[in-house]
Coordinates of N, CA and C in Angstrom, one line a residue:
X1 N -65.7 -15.6 -58.3 CA -64.4 -15.1 -57.7 C -64.5 -14.9 -55.8
X2 N -63.8 -15.1 -55.3 CA -63.5 -14.6 -54.1 C -62.8 -13.5 -54.1
X3 N -63.7 -12.3 -54.3 CA -63.5 -11.1 -54.0 C -63.9 -9.4 -54.9
X4 N -63.5 -9.0 -54.6 CA -64.3 -7.5 -55.9 C -63.3 -6.6 -55.5
X5 N -63.8 -5.6 -57.3 CA -62.6 -4.7 -57.2 C -63.4 -3.4 -57.5
X6 N -63.0 -2.6 -56.8 CA -64.0 -1.1 -57.0 C -62.9 0.2 -57.0
X7 N -63.2 1.0 -57.7 CA -62.5 2.1 -58.0 C -62.2 3.3 -56.6
X8 N -61.5 3.5 -56.3 CA -61.1 4.4 -54.9 C -60.6 5.5 -55.1
X9 N -61.0 6.5 -54.2 CA -60.6 8.0 -54.4 C -59.0 7.7 -53.4
X10 N -59.0 9.3 -53.1 CA -57.7 9.5 -52.1 C -57.9 9.1 -50.8
X11 N -56.7 9.0 -50.0 CA -56.9 8.5 -48.6 C -57.2 9.9 -47.6
X12 N -57.3 10.2 -46.6 CA -58.2 11.3 -45.7 C -56.7 11.9 -45.2
X13 N -56.0 11.2 -44.4 CA -54.7 11.4 -44.3 C -53.2 10.8 -44.4
X14 N -52.2 11.4 -44.5 CA -51.1 10.6 -44.6 C -50.1 10.5 -43.7
X15 N -49.0 9.3 -43.3 CA -48.7 9.3 -42.7 C -47.2 8.5 -42.9
X16 N -46.2 8.1 -42.3 CA -45.0 7.9 -42.4 C -43.8 8.6 -42.4
X17 N -42.8 8.3 -42.1 CA -41.5 8.5 -42.2 C -40.3 7.9 -42.8
X18 N -39.6 8.1 -42.9 CA -38.2 8.1 -43.3 C -37.4 7.1 -42.0
X19 N -36.6 6.1 -42.5 CA -36.6 5.0 -41.7 C -35.1 5.8 -41.4
X20 N -34.6 5.6 -40.2 CA -33.3 5.9 -39.3 C -32.4 5.0 -39.0
X21 N -31.0 5.6 -38.7 CA -30.1 4.6 -38.5 C -29.8 4.6 -37.3
X22 N -30.0 3.3 -36.6 CA -29.6 3.8 -35.0 C -28.0 3.8 -34.9
X23 N -27.5 4.3 -33.8 CA -26.1 4.4 -33.3 C -26.2 3.3 -32.0
X24 N -25.2 2.7 -32.4 CA -24.9 1.2 -32.3 C -24.0 1.5 -30.2
X25 N -24.8 1.5 -29.2 CA -24.0 1.8 -28.1 C -22.4 0.9 -27.3
X26 N -22.2 -0.2 -28.7 CA -21.2 -1.2 -28.6 C -20.1 -0.1 -29.5
X27 N -20.7 0.6 -30.0 CA -19.2 1.3 -31.0 C -19.0 2.7 -30.0
X28 N -20.6 3.2 -29.3 CA -19.9 4.3 -28.6 C -18.9 3.9 -27.5
X29 N -19.3 2.7 -26.8 CA -18.4 2.7 -25.9 C -17.1 2.4 -25.8
X30 N -16.7 2.0 -27.6 CA -15.7 1.3 -27.9 C -14.8 2.7 -27.8
X31 N -15.3 4.0 -28.7 CA -14.7 5.0 -28.6 C -14.5 5.5 -27.6
X32 N -15.6 5.8 -26.4 CA -14.7 6.0 -25.2 C -13.9 5.7 -24.6
X33 N -13.8 4.3 -24.8 CA -12.7 3.5 -24.0 C -11.3 3.9 -24.8
X34 N -11.6 4.1 -26.4 CA -10.1 4.1 -26.9 C -9.5 5.7 -26.2
X35 N -10.6 7.0 -26.5 CA -10.1 8.2 -25.8 C -9.8 8.0 -24.7
X36 N -10.3 7.1 -23.6 CA -9.1 7.1 -22.6 C -8.0 6.7 -22.3
X37 N -8.0 5.5 -23.2 CA -6.6 4.6 -23.4 C -5.7 5.9 -23.4
X38 N -6.2 6.5 -24.8 CA -5.5 7.9 -25.4 C -4.8 8.7 -24.5
X39 N -6.0 9.6 -23.4 CA -5.3 10.2 -22.5 C -4.3 9.8 -21.4
X40 N -4.5 8.3 -21.3 CA -3.4 7.4 -20.6 C -2.1 8.0 -20.7
X41 N -2.3 7.1 -22.3 CA -1.1 7.2 -22.9 C -0.6 8.5 -22.8
X42 N -1.0 9.9 -23.1 CA -0.4 10.8 -23.1 C 0.0 11.2 -21.9
X43 N -0.5 11.1 -20.7 CA -0.3 11.3 -19.2 C 0.9 10.8 -18.8
X44 N 1.1 9.9 -19.2 CA 2.3 9.2 -19.0 C 3.3 9.1 -19.6
X45 N 3.4 9.6 -21.6 CA 4.6 10.1 -22.1 C 5.0 11.5 -21.0
X46 N 3.7 12.5 -20.6 CA 4.1 13.6 -20.0 C 5.4 13.2 -18.7
X47 N 4.6 12.1 -18.2 CA 5.5 11.4 -16.4 C 7.1 10.9 -17.1
X48 N 6.6 10.5 -18.2 CA 8.1 9.6 -18.2 C 9.0 10.4 -19.3
X49 N 9.1 11.8 -19.4 CA 9.4 12.4 -20.7 C 11.4 12.7 -20.2
X50 N 12.2 12.3 -20.7 CA 13.4 13.1 -20.3 C 13.5 14.2 -20.2
X51 N 14.0 14.5 -19.4 CA 14.3 16.3 -19.2 C 14.8 17.2 -20.0
X52 N 16.2 15.9 -20.6 CA 17.2 16.4 -21.2 C 17.0 16.8 -22.7
X53 N 15.7 15.5 -22.9 CA 14.9 15.7 -23.7 C 14.0 16.1 -23.8
X54 N 13.1 16.6 -23.8 CA 11.3 17.1 -23.3 C 10.6 16.8 -24.8
X55 N 9.5 16.5 -24.6 CA 8.4 16.1 -25.8 C 8.4 17.7 -26.3
X56 N 8.7 17.1 -27.9 CA 8.8 18.3 -29.0 C 7.5 19.0 -29.3
X57 N 7.4 20.4 -29.1 CA 6.6 21.0 -29.0 C 5.5 20.8 -30.0
X58 N 6.1 20.8 -31.5 CA 4.9 20.0 -32.1 C 4.2 18.7 -32.1
X59 N 5.1 18.1 -31.4 CA 4.4 16.3 -31.4 C 3.7 17.0 -30.7
X60 N 3.5 17.5 -29.4 CA 2.6 17.7 -28.0 C 1.4 18.1 -28.6
X61 N 1.4 19.6 -29.8 CA 0.6 20.6 -30.2 C -0.3 19.2 -31.1
X62 N 0.6 18.3 -31.7 CA -0.6 17.5 -32.5 C -1.3 16.5 -31.7
X63 N -0.3 16.2 -30.7 CA -1.6 14.6 -29.8 C -2.7 15.5 -29.1
X64 N -2.3 17.1 -28.6 CA -3.5 17.8 -28.3 C -4.7 17.6 -29.4
X65 N -4.3 18.1 -30.5 CA -5.3 18.4 -31.4 C -6.2 17.0 -31.6
X66 N -5.2 15.9 -31.6 CA -6.1 14.7 -31.7 C -6.9 14.2 -30.8
X67 N -6.2 14.5 -29.3 CA -7.2 14.6 -28.3 C -8.6 15.2 -27.9
X68 N -8.4 16.3 -28.7 CA -9.6 17.5 -28.9 C -10.7 16.8 -29.9
X69 N -10.2 16.3 -30.9 CA -10.9 15.6 -32.3 C -11.8 14.4 -31.2
X70 N -11.2 13.6 -30.6 CA -11.6 12.2 -30.5 C -12.7 12.6 -29.3
X71 N -12.3 13.7 -28.3 CA -13.8 14.5 -27.3 C -14.6 14.3 -28.2
X72 N -14.3 15.4 -29.2 CA -15.4 15.9 -30.2 C -16.9 15.1 -30.3
X73 N -16.1 14.1 -31.0 CA -16.3 12.7 -31.8 C -17.1 12.4 -30.5
X74 N -16.5 12.0 -29.2 CA -17.6 11.3 -28.7 C -19.0 11.8 -28.6
X75 N -18.3 13.2 -27.9 CA -20.0 14.0 -27.5 C -21.2 14.3 -29.1
X76 N -20.3 14.2 -30.1 CA -21.2 14.1 -31.3 C -22.0 13.3 -31.1
X77 N -20.9 11.7 -31.1 CA -21.7 10.6 -31.1 C -23.1 10.4 -30.1
X78 N -22.8 11.0 -29.0 CA -24.0 11.1 -27.8 C -24.6 11.5 -28.2
X79 N -24.9 13.1 -28.4 CA -25.8 13.7 -28.8 C -26.7 13.2 -30.2
X80 N -26.0 12.4 -30.8 CA -27.1 11.8 -32.0 C -27.7 10.5 -31.1
X81 N -27.0 10.0 -30.6 CA -27.6 9.1 -30.1 C -29.0 9.3 -29.5
X82 N -29.1 10.2 -28.6 CA -29.8 10.8 -27.7 C -31.1 11.3 -28.7
X83 N -30.9 11.9 -29.8 CA -31.4 12.3 -30.9 C -32.3 11.4 -31.3
X84 N -31.5 9.7 -31.8 CA -32.2 9.4 -32.4 C -33.7 8.5 -31.5
X85 N -33.1 8.4 -30.0 CA -33.9 7.7 -29.3 C -35.2 9.0 -29.2
X86 N -34.9 9.9 -29.2 CA -36.4 11.0 -29.1 C -36.6 10.5 -30.3
X87 N -35.9 10.6 -31.5 CA -36.6 10.4 -32.8 C -37.8 9.3 -32.7
X88 N -37.2 8.1 -32.1 CA -37.9 6.9 -31.8 C -39.1 7.0 -31.4
X89 N -39.1 7.6 -30.1 CA -40.3 7.8 -29.4 C -41.3 8.6 -29.8
X90 N -41.0 9.7 -30.5 CA -41.5 10.6 -31.6 C -42.3 9.8 -32.1
X91 N -41.9 8.6 -33.1 CA -42.3 7.8 -33.9 C -43.3 6.8 -33.7
X92 N -43.2 6.0 -32.1 CA -43.8 5.3 -31.5 C -44.9 5.5 -30.9
X93 N -44.4 7.5 -30.7 CA -46.4 8.4 -30.1 C -47.2 8.3 -31.1
X94 N -46.7 9.1 -32.4 CA -47.4 8.9 -33.5 C -48.0 7.7 -34.2
X95 N -47.2 6.8 -34.3 CA -47.7 5.0 -34.7 C -48.7 4.7 -33.7
X96 N -48.4 5.0 -32.2 CA -50.3 4.7 -31.9 C -51.3 5.3 -31.8
X97 N -51.3 6.4 -32.4 CA -52.5 7.0 -32.8 C -53.0 6.7 -33.6
X98 N -52.1 5.4 -34.6 CA -52.7 5.0 -35.7 C -53.8 3.5 -35.2
X99 N -53.8 3.2 -34.0 CA -54.1 1.6 -33.6 C -55.9 1.9 -33.6
X100 N -56.3 0.5 -34.2 CA -57.6 0.7 -34.2 C -58.6 1.2 -35.8
X101 N -57.1 2.3 -36.6 CA -57.6 2.5 -38.0 C -57.1 1.9 -39.1
X102 N -58.2 2.2 -40.1 CA -57.6 1.4 -41.8 C -55.8 2.3 -42.4
X103 N -54.8 0.9 -42.7 CA -53.6 2.3 -42.5 C -53.5 1.1 -43.9
X104 N -52.7 2.1 -45.0 CA -52.4 1.9 -46.2 C -50.8 1.7 -46.3
X105 N -50.2 0.7 -46.3 CA -48.9 0.5 -46.4 C -48.4 -0.3 -48.1
X106 N -47.1 0.2 -47.8 CA -46.4 -0.8 -49.1 C -45.4 -1.9 -48.3
X107 N -46.4 -3.1 -49.1 CA -46.1 -4.8 -48.5 C -46.1 -5.3 -49.5
X108 N -45.2 -6.7 -50.0 CA -46.0 -7.5 -51.0 C -46.5 -8.7 -50.1
X109 N -47.1 -8.4 -48.7 CA -48.2 -9.1 -48.0 C -49.4 -8.6 -47.8
X110 N -50.2 -9.3 -47.7 CA -51.4 -8.9 -47.4 C -51.7 -9.5 -45.9
X111 N -52.9 -9.1 -44.8 CA -53.0 -8.8 -44.1 C -54.6 -9.4 -44.1
X112 N -54.6 -10.6 -44.0 CA -56.3 -11.1 -43.8 C -56.6 -11.0 -42.4
X113 N -57.9 -10.3 -42.2 CA -58.1 -9.9 -40.9 C -59.4 -10.0 -41.0
X114 N -60.0 -10.5 -39.7 CA -61.4 -10.7 -39.8 C -62.4 -11.2 -41.4
X115 N -61.7 -12.4 -41.6 CA -62.3 -12.6 -43.0 C -62.2 -11.6 -44.1
X116 N -61.2 -10.9 -44.1 CA -61.1 -9.2 -45.1 C -59.5 -8.6 -45.2
X117 N -59.2 -8.7 -46.6 CA -58.1 -8.1 -46.9 C -58.3 -6.6 -48.3
X118 N -57.2 -6.3 -48.3 CA -58.0 -4.7 -49.7 C -56.3 -4.7 -50.2
X119 N -56.2 -4.9 -51.9 CA -55.1 -4.8 -52.2 C -55.6 -3.2 -53.1
X120 N -54.7 -2.6 -53.0 CA -54.9 -1.1 -53.6 C -53.7 -0.9 -55.4
X121 N -54.1 -0.5 -56.1 CA -53.3 -0.6 -57.4 C -54.1 0.6 -58.7
X122 N -53.4 1.2 -59.4 CA -53.6 2.3 -60.0 C -53.5 1.5 -61.7
X123 N -54.2 1.9 -62.9 CA -54.3 1.5 -64.1 C -54.4 2.6 -64.6
X124 N -53.6 2.9 -65.8 CA -54.0 4.5 -67.2 C -54.9 4.0 -67.8
X125 N -55.6 2.6 -68.1 CA -56.5 2.5 -68.8 C -57.1 1.2 -68.1
X126 N -58.7 0.7 -68.7 CA -59.3 -0.1 -68.2 C -58.5 -1.6 -68.6
X127 N -58.1 -2.3 -67.8 CA -57.7 -3.7 -68.3 C -57.8 -4.9 -67.3
X128 N -57.4 -6.3 -67.6 CA -57.4 -6.8 -67.3 C -56.3 -7.1 -66.0
X129 N -56.5 -7.5 -65.1 CA -55.8 -7.5 -63.8 C -55.7 -8.4 -62.8
X130 N -54.7 -9.5 -63.0 CA -54.5 -10.6 -62.5 C -54.0 -10.6 -60.9
X131 N -55.2 -10.9 -60.3 CA -54.1 -10.5 -58.4 C -54.4 -12.3 -58.1
X132 N -53.0 -12.6 -57.4 CA -53.0 -14.2 -57.1 C -52.1 -14.2 -55.7
X133 N -52.8 -14.6 -54.4 CA -52.5 -15.2 -53.1 C -52.0 -16.4 -53.1
X134 N -51.0 -16.2 -51.7 CA -50.0 -17.6 -51.8 C -50.0 -17.6 -50.3
X135 N -50.4 -19.0 -50.0 CA -50.1 -18.9 -48.7 C -48.7 -18.8 -47.9
X136 N -48.1 -19.1 -46.7 CA -47.2 -19.5 -46.1 C -45.9 -20.1 -46.6
X137 N -46.7 -21.1 -47.4 CA -46.0 -22.5 -47.7 C -45.4 -22.0 -49.3
X138 N -46.0 -20.8 -50.0 CA -45.6 -20.5 -51.4 C -46.7 -21.4 -52.0
X139 N -47.6 -21.7 -51.6 CA -48.8 -22.6 -52.4 C -50.3 -21.5 -53.0
X140 N -50.2 -21.3 -54.0 CA -51.4 -20.6 -54.7 C -52.5 -20.5 -54.0
X141 N -53.7 -19.9 -53.5 CA -54.5 -20.3 -52.7 C -55.9 -19.4 -53.1
X142 N -55.6 -18.3 -54.2 CA -56.6 -18.0 -54.7 C -56.5 -16.7 -55.7
X143 N -56.9 -16.7 -56.6 CA -56.7 -15.9 -57.7 C -58.0 -15.5 -58.6
X144 N -58.1 -14.3 -58.4 CA -59.1 -13.4 -59.5 C -58.2 -12.4 -60.5
X145 N -59.2 -12.2 -61.8 CA -59.1 -11.6 -62.4 C -59.6 -10.6 -63.0
X146 N -59.5 -9.5 -62.2 CA -60.4 -8.3 -62.5 C -60.3 -7.3 -63.4
X147 N -61.2 -6.4 -64.2 CA -61.3 -5.3 -65.1 C -61.1 -3.9 -64.1
X148 N -60.0 -3.8 -64.6 CA -59.8 -2.2 -63.6 C -60.3 -1.3 -63.9
X149 N -60.7 -0.2 -63.6 CA -61.1 1.2 -63.9 C -60.3 1.9 -64.1
X150 N -60.1 3.0 -64.8 CA -58.9 3.9 -65.0 C -58.6 4.6 -63.7
X151 N -57.3 5.1 -63.5 CA -57.2 5.8 -62.1 C -56.9 4.6 -60.7
X152 N -57.0 4.6 -59.6 CA -57.3 3.9 -58.4 C -58.3 2.5 -58.5
X153 N -58.2 1.2 -57.9 CA -58.8 0.6 -57.7 C -58.5 -0.2 -56.6
X154 N -59.2 -0.8 -55.8 CA -59.0 -1.4 -54.8 C -59.9 -3.1 -54.8
X155 N -59.5 -4.2 -55.0 CA -59.7 -5.3 -54.7 C -60.0 -6.0 -53.6
X156 N -60.9 -6.4 -53.3 CA -61.3 -7.0 -51.4 C -61.5 -8.4 -51.5
X157 N -60.6 -9.0 -50.6 CA -60.5 -10.5 -50.5 C -61.4 -10.7 -49.6
X158 N -62.0 -11.9 -49.9 CA -63.5 -12.4 -48.6 C -62.4 -13.6 -47.7
X159 N -61.0 -13.7 -48.3 CA -60.9 -14.5 -47.2 C -60.9 -16.4 -47.9
X160 N -61.5 -16.4 -49.0 CA -61.5 -17.9 -49.6 C -60.9 -18.4 -50.3
X161 N -60.9 -19.5 -50.1 CA -59.7 -20.2 -50.9 C -60.5 -20.3 -52.9
X162 N -59.7 -20.9 -53.7 CA -60.2 -21.3 -54.9 C -61.1 -22.1 -54.7
X163 N -61.1 -22.9 -54.0 CA -62.3 -23.9 -53.4 C -63.6 -23.4 -52.9
X164 N -63.2 -22.4 -52.5 CA -64.3 -21.8 -51.7 C -64.1 -22.1 -50.6
X165 N -63.0 -22.3 -49.7 CA -62.9 -22.8 -48.3 C -62.6 -21.6 -47.6
X166 N -63.0 -21.2 -46.6 CA -62.8 -20.0 -45.5 C -61.4 -20.3 -45.1
X167 N -60.3 -19.3 -45.5 CA -59.2 -19.5 -44.7 C -58.4 -18.7 -43.4
X168 N -57.7 -19.4 -42.9 CA -57.8 -18.6 -41.5 C -56.8 -16.8 -41.5
X169 N -57.2 -16.0 -41.0 CA -56.8 -14.8 -40.7 C -54.9 -15.1 -40.7
X170 N -54.4 -14.3 -41.7 CA -53.2 -14.4 -41.1 C -52.1 -13.5 -42.3
X171 N -50.8 -13.5 -42.5 CA -50.5 -12.7 -43.5 C -50.2 -13.4 -44.7
X172 N -50.7 -13.0 -46.1 CA -50.1 -13.9 -47.2 C -49.6 -13.5 -48.2
X173 N -48.6 -13.9 -48.9 CA -47.9 -12.7 -50.6 C -49.4 -12.5 -51.6
X174 N -49.1 -11.6 -51.6 CA -49.8 -11.4 -53.2 C -48.9 -10.7 -54.2
X175 N -49.3 -10.8 -55.4 CA -48.9 -10.1 -56.6 C -49.9 -10.1 -57.7
X176 N -49.9 -8.8 -58.2 CA -50.5 -8.0 -59.3 C -49.7 -8.1 -60.5
X177 N -51.0 -9.0 -61.6 CA -49.7 -8.6 -62.7 C -50.9 -8.2 -63.9
X178 N -50.7 -7.6 -65.1 CA -51.5 -7.4 -66.3 C -50.4 -8.1 -67.6
X179 N -51.2 -8.7 -68.5 CA -50.6 -9.1 -69.4 C -51.4 -8.2 -71.0
X180 N -49.9 -7.7 -72.0 CA -50.3 -7.4 -73.2 C -50.8 -8.4 -73.6
X181 N -51.1 -8.0 -75.2 CA -51.9 -8.8 -76.7 C -50.7 -9.8 -76.6
X182 N -49.5 -9.5 -76.4 CA -48.5 -10.7 -76.8 C -48.3 -11.7 -75.8
X183 N -49.2 -11.1 -74.8 CA -48.5 -11.7 -73.6 C -47.6 -11.9 -72.7
X184 N -46.9 -10.8 -72.9 CA -46.0 -10.2 -71.8 C -46.6 -10.2 -70.5
X185 N -46.2 -10.6 -69.6 CA -46.6 -9.9 -68.0 C -46.2 -8.9 -67.5
X186 N -46.7 -8.0 -67.1 CA -46.1 -7.0 -66.4 C -46.3 -7.0 -64.6
X187 N -45.7 -6.3 -63.9 CA -46.1 -5.9 -62.6 C -46.9 -4.8 -62.4
X188 N -47.4 -5.1 -61.5 CA -48.3 -3.9 -61.7 C -48.3 -3.4 -59.8
X189 N -48.0 -2.4 -59.8 CA -47.4 -1.8 -58.2 C -48.3 -1.9 -57.4
X190 N -48.7 -2.1 -55.8 CA -50.1 -1.7 -55.0 C -49.2 -1.9 -53.8
X191 N -50.5 -1.4 -53.5 CA -50.6 -1.6 -51.4 C -51.2 -2.1 -51.0
X192 N -51.3 -1.7 -49.8 CA -52.4 -3.3 -49.0 C -53.3 -2.2 -47.9
X193 N -54.3 -2.4 -47.6 CA -54.6 -1.9 -46.6 C -55.3 -2.7 -45.3
X194 N -55.2 -2.2 -44.6 CA -55.7 -3.2 -43.5 C -55.7 -2.5 -42.0
X195 N -56.3 -2.8 -40.8 CA -56.0 -2.1 -39.4 C -55.1 -2.1 -39.0
X196 N -54.4 -0.9 -38.2 CA -53.0 -1.1 -37.4 C -53.9 -1.9 -36.2
X197 N -53.2 -2.8 -35.1 CA -53.4 -3.3 -34.5 C -52.1 -3.4 -32.9
X198 N -51.2 -2.9 -33.5 CA -49.8 -3.1 -32.9 C -49.1 -1.9 -32.8
X199 N -47.9 -1.5 -32.0 CA -46.8 -0.8 -32.6 C -45.4 -1.2 -31.6
X200 N -44.2 -1.5 -32.0 CA -43.7 -2.4 -31.3 C -41.7 -1.4 -31.6
X201 N -41.3 -1.2 -31.0 CA -39.7 -0.8 -31.2 C -39.3 -1.7 -31.3
X202 N -38.8 -2.5 -32.4 CA -38.0 -3.7 -32.4 C -36.0 -3.2 -33.2
X203 N -35.6 -3.3 -31.9 CA -33.9 -3.0 -31.9 C -33.9 -1.5 -32.5
X204 N -34.7 -0.7 -31.8 CA -34.3 0.6 -32.5 C -35.5 1.5 -34.1
X205 N -35.4 0.0 -34.0 CA -37.4 -0.1 -35.6 C -38.1 0.1 -35.3
X206 N -38.9 1.3 -35.4 CA -40.5 1.2 -35.2 C -40.8 0.1 -36.0
X207 N -41.8 -0.4 -35.4 CA -42.8 -1.6 -36.5 C -44.1 -1.2 -36.4
X208 N -45.2 -1.3 -37.5 CA -46.4 -1.4 -36.8 C -46.9 -2.9 -37.4
X209 N -47.6 -3.1 -36.4 CA -48.4 -4.2 -37.0 C -50.1 -4.3 -37.5
X210 N -50.3 -5.3 -38.4 CA -51.6 -5.4 -38.9 C -52.4 -6.6 -39.0
X211 N -52.7 -6.8 -37.7 CA -52.9 -9.0 -37.3 C -51.3 -9.1 -37.1
X212 N -51.0 -10.5 -37.8 CA -49.9 -11.0 -38.0 C -48.7 -10.1 -39.0
X213 N -49.1 -9.6 -39.6 CA -48.1 -8.7 -40.4 C -47.7 -7.6 -40.0
X214 N -46.3 -7.6 -39.8 CA -45.9 -6.4 -39.3 C -44.4 -5.7 -40.0
X215 N -44.7 -4.7 -40.1 CA -43.8 -4.0 -41.4 C -43.0 -3.2 -40.7
X216 N -41.8 -2.2 -41.2 CA -41.3 -0.7 -40.6 C -42.1 0.2 -41.0
X217 N -42.2 1.1 -40.0 CA -43.4 2.4 -39.8 C -43.2 3.2 -41.4
X218 N -42.2 2.9 -41.7 CA -41.8 3.8 -43.0 C -42.6 3.3 -44.0
X219 N -42.7 1.8 -44.0 CA -43.6 1.7 -45.4 C -45.0 2.2 -45.2
X220 N -45.6 3.0 -44.3 CA -46.7 3.2 -44.2 C -47.0 4.7 -45.1
X221 N -48.0 4.7 -46.2 CA -48.5 5.0 -46.7 C -49.8 6.3 -46.2
X222 N -51.0 5.6 -46.2 CA -52.2 6.9 -45.6 C -52.3 6.0 -44.1
X223 N -53.1 6.8 -43.7 CA -54.3 6.1 -42.4 C -55.5 7.2 -42.9
X224 N -56.5 6.2 -42.3 CA -57.8 6.7 -42.5 C -58.3 7.1 -41.3
X225 N -59.8 7.5 -41.3 CA -60.4 7.4 -40.3 C -61.0 6.6 -39.6

């Protein structure tokens, strides 16, 4: 078996934030254009109104209310965009402090780094758990059935295939399952631990990389020392 399983304790520090939505600059620009068009139309209407039949006061008041509403919406969206930029900058700064440290994430893939990867899972009873690893082509390259301890467990993969060949570092898909006495298979929830190597701002989403595996910052569960 190319791997080992050990009981584990809690991690030392927590990390991660909720994902945020980005306000598109094109949408804000479109709103501003509509605002300018509305203003031009209102001014044109005032300049060209019939002196014998001036603009109705109620209609004029209604248009001014619309005018104010559009202006407030533009200001709100501008402030929101600035707030999001500040939040993203804070996320980049926070995640940059994780570089070089062990980070535990939610992911269906593990990152084989320097011939090692860790899969964490918990069970309420001591039971056999089967962990399977697949390459980028979907081919199973390793499978191990381990007997878990009650509570947290960590399976460490040494990067070897089922035939004993040393596989290259990279991202591999992983599954963890347990089977009942009747043969019914149940998925076992798990997390992945690896070393943080890079932080990127990808189209407004802050991503954390562990080798060739990249996940949203919101997937981070904990950070070690």
